[in-house]
One Martini backbone bead per residue (centre of mass of N, CA, C, O) as a GRO file, in nm:
protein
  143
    1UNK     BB    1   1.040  -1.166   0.751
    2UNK     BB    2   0.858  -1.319   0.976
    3UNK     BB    3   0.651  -1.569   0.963
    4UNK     BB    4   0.480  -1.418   1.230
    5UNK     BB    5   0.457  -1.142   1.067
    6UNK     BB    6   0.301  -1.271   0.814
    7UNK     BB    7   0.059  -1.398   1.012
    8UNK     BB    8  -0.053  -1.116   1.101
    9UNK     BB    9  -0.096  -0.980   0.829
   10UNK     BB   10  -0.281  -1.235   0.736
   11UNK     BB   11  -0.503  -1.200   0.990
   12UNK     BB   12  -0.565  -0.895   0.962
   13UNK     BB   13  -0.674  -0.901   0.649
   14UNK     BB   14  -0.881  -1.087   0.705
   15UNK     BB   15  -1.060  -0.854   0.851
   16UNK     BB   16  -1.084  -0.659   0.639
   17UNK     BB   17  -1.233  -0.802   0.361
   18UNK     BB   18  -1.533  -0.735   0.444
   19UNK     BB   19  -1.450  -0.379   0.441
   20UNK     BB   20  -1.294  -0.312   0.187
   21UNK     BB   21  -1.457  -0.043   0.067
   22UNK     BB   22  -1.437   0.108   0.351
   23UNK     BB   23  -1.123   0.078   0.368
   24UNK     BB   24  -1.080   0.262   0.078
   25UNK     BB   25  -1.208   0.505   0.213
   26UNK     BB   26  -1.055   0.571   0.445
   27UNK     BB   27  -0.760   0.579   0.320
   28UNK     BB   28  -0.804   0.819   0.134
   29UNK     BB   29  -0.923   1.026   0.329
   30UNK     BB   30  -0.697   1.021   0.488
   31UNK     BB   31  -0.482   1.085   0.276
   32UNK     BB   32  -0.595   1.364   0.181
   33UNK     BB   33  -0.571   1.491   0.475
   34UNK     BB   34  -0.254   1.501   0.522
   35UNK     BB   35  -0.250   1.492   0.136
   36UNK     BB   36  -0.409   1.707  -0.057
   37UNK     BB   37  -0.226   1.689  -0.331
   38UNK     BB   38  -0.278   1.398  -0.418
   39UNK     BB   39  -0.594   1.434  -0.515
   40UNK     BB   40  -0.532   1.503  -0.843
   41UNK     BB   41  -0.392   1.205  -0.938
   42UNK     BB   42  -0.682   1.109  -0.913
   43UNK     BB   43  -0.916   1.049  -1.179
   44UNK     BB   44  -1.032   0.790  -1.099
   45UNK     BB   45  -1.248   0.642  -0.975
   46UNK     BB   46  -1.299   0.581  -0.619
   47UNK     BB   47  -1.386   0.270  -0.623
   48UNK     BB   48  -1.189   0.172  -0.832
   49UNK     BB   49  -0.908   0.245  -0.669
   50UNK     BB   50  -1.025   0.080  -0.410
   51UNK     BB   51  -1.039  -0.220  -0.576
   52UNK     BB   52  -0.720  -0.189  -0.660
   53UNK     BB   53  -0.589  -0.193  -0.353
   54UNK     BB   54  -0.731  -0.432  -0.255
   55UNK     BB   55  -0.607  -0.621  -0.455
   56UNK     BB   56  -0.323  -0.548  -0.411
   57UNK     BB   57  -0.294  -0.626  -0.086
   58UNK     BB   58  -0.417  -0.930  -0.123
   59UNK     BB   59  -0.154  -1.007  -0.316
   60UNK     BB   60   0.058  -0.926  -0.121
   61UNK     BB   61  -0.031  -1.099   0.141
   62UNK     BB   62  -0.061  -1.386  -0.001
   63UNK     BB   63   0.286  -1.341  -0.104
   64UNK     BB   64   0.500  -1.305   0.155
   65UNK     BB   65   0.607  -1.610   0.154
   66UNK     BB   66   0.685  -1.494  -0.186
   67UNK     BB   67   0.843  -1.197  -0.293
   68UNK     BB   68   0.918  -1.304  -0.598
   69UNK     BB   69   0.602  -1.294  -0.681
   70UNK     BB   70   0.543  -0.996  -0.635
   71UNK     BB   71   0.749  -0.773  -0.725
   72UNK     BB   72   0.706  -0.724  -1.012
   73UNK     BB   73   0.428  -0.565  -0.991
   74UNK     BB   74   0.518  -0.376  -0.799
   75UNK     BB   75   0.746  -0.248  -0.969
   76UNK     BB   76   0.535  -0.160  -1.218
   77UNK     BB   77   0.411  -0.002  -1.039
   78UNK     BB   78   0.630   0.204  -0.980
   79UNK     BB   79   0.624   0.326  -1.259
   80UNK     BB   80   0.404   0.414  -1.292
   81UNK     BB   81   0.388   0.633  -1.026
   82UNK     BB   82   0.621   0.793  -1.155
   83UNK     BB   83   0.433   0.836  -1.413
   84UNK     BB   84   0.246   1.027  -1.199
   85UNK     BB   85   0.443   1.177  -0.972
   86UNK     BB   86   0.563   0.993  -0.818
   87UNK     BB   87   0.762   1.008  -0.516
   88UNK     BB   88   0.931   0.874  -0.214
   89UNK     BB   89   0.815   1.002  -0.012
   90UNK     BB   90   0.501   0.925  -0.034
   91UNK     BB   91   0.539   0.639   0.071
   92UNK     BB   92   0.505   0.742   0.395
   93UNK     BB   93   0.221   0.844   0.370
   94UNK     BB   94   0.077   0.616   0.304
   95UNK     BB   95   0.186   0.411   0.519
   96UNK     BB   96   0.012   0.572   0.720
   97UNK     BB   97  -0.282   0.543   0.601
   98UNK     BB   98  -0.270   0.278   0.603
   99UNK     BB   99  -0.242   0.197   0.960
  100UNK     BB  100  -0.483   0.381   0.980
  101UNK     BB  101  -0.675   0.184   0.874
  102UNK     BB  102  -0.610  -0.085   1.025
  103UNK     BB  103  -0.707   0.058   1.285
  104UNK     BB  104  -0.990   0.088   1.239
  105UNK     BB  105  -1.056  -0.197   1.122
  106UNK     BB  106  -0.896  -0.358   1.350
  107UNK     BB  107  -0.892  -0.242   1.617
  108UNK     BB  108  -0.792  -0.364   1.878
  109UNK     BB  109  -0.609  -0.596   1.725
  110UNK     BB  110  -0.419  -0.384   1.662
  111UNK     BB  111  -0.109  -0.444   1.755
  112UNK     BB  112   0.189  -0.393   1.829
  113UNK     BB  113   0.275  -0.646   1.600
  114UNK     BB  114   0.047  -0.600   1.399
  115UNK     BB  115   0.217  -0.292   1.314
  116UNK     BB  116   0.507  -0.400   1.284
  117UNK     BB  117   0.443  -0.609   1.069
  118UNK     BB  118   0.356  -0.395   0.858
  119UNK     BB  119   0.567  -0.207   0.850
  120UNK     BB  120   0.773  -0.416   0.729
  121UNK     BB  121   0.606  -0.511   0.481
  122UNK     BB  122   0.611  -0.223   0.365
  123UNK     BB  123   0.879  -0.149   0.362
  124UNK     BB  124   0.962  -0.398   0.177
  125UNK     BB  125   0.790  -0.292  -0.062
  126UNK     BB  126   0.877   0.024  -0.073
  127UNK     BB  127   1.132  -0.007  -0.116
  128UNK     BB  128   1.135  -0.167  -0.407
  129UNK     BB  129   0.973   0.049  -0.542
  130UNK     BB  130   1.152   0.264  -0.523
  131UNK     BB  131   1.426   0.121  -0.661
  132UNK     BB  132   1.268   0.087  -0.915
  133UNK     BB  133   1.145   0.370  -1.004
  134UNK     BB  134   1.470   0.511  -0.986
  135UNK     BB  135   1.605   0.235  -1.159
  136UNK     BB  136   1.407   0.268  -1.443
  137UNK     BB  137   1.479   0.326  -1.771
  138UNK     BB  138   1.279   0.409  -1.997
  139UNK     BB  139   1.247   0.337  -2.345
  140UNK     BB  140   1.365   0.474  -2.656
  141UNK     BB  141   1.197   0.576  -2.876
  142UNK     BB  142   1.227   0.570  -3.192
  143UNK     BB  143   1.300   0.692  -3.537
   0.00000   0.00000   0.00000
């Protein structure tokens, strides 16, 4: 990513950050409707996992600057959504659902650059993350 468009990730986020609440309704309601298998994975409450999805993003976008401090936990979070049965394609449906959550969330802002930057940002991010669920063994349990 260039500087400009890490720049716009956290400005466009920045503009999120009040509406988080409902900014993870929406993005739930919107992933539902487009996979609603994928709505069975979720068993934990939904503001709990809107809370923890917000702070993941915040987490994300705050470190962009610096993807090595970053990458060990997405991509911890990576394997455990492995064993919790998320495979590969649905990285991109997650994305699609991102995309229009901030789409609606900073409205006429989110402008062609500052989506173009969201799509590289999330690339690499679910890059990593896939690459990491498929390639990381877990350990066997001794007997």
């Amino acid at each position: 990513m260039t500087p400009e468009q890490i720049e716009l990730v956290q400005r466009s986020f920045a503009k999120v950050v009040p509406i988080a609440a409902k900014a993870a309704q929406i993005f739930y309601g919107r992933l539902f409707e487009i996979a609603p298998e994928l709505k069975p994975m979720f068993k934990s409450n939904m503001d709990d996992q809107g809370r923890m999805l917000m702070s993941m993003l915040a987490s994300v976008v705050a470190g962009l600057n610096d993807l090595a401090t970053i990458l060990p936990t997405a991509e911890s979070l990576a394997i455990r959504h492995r064993d919790y049965g998320v495979v590969p394609e649905q990285y991109e449906t997650v994305g699609e659902a991102l995309l229009w959550t901030l789409e609606q969330g900073i409205g006429e802002d989110f402008t062609t650059d500052v989506r173009d930057a969201w799509v590289e940002a999330y690339g690499a991010l679910s890059g990593a993350m896939i690459n990491a669920a498929e390639n990381t063994v877990l350990p066997v349990a001794a007997e």
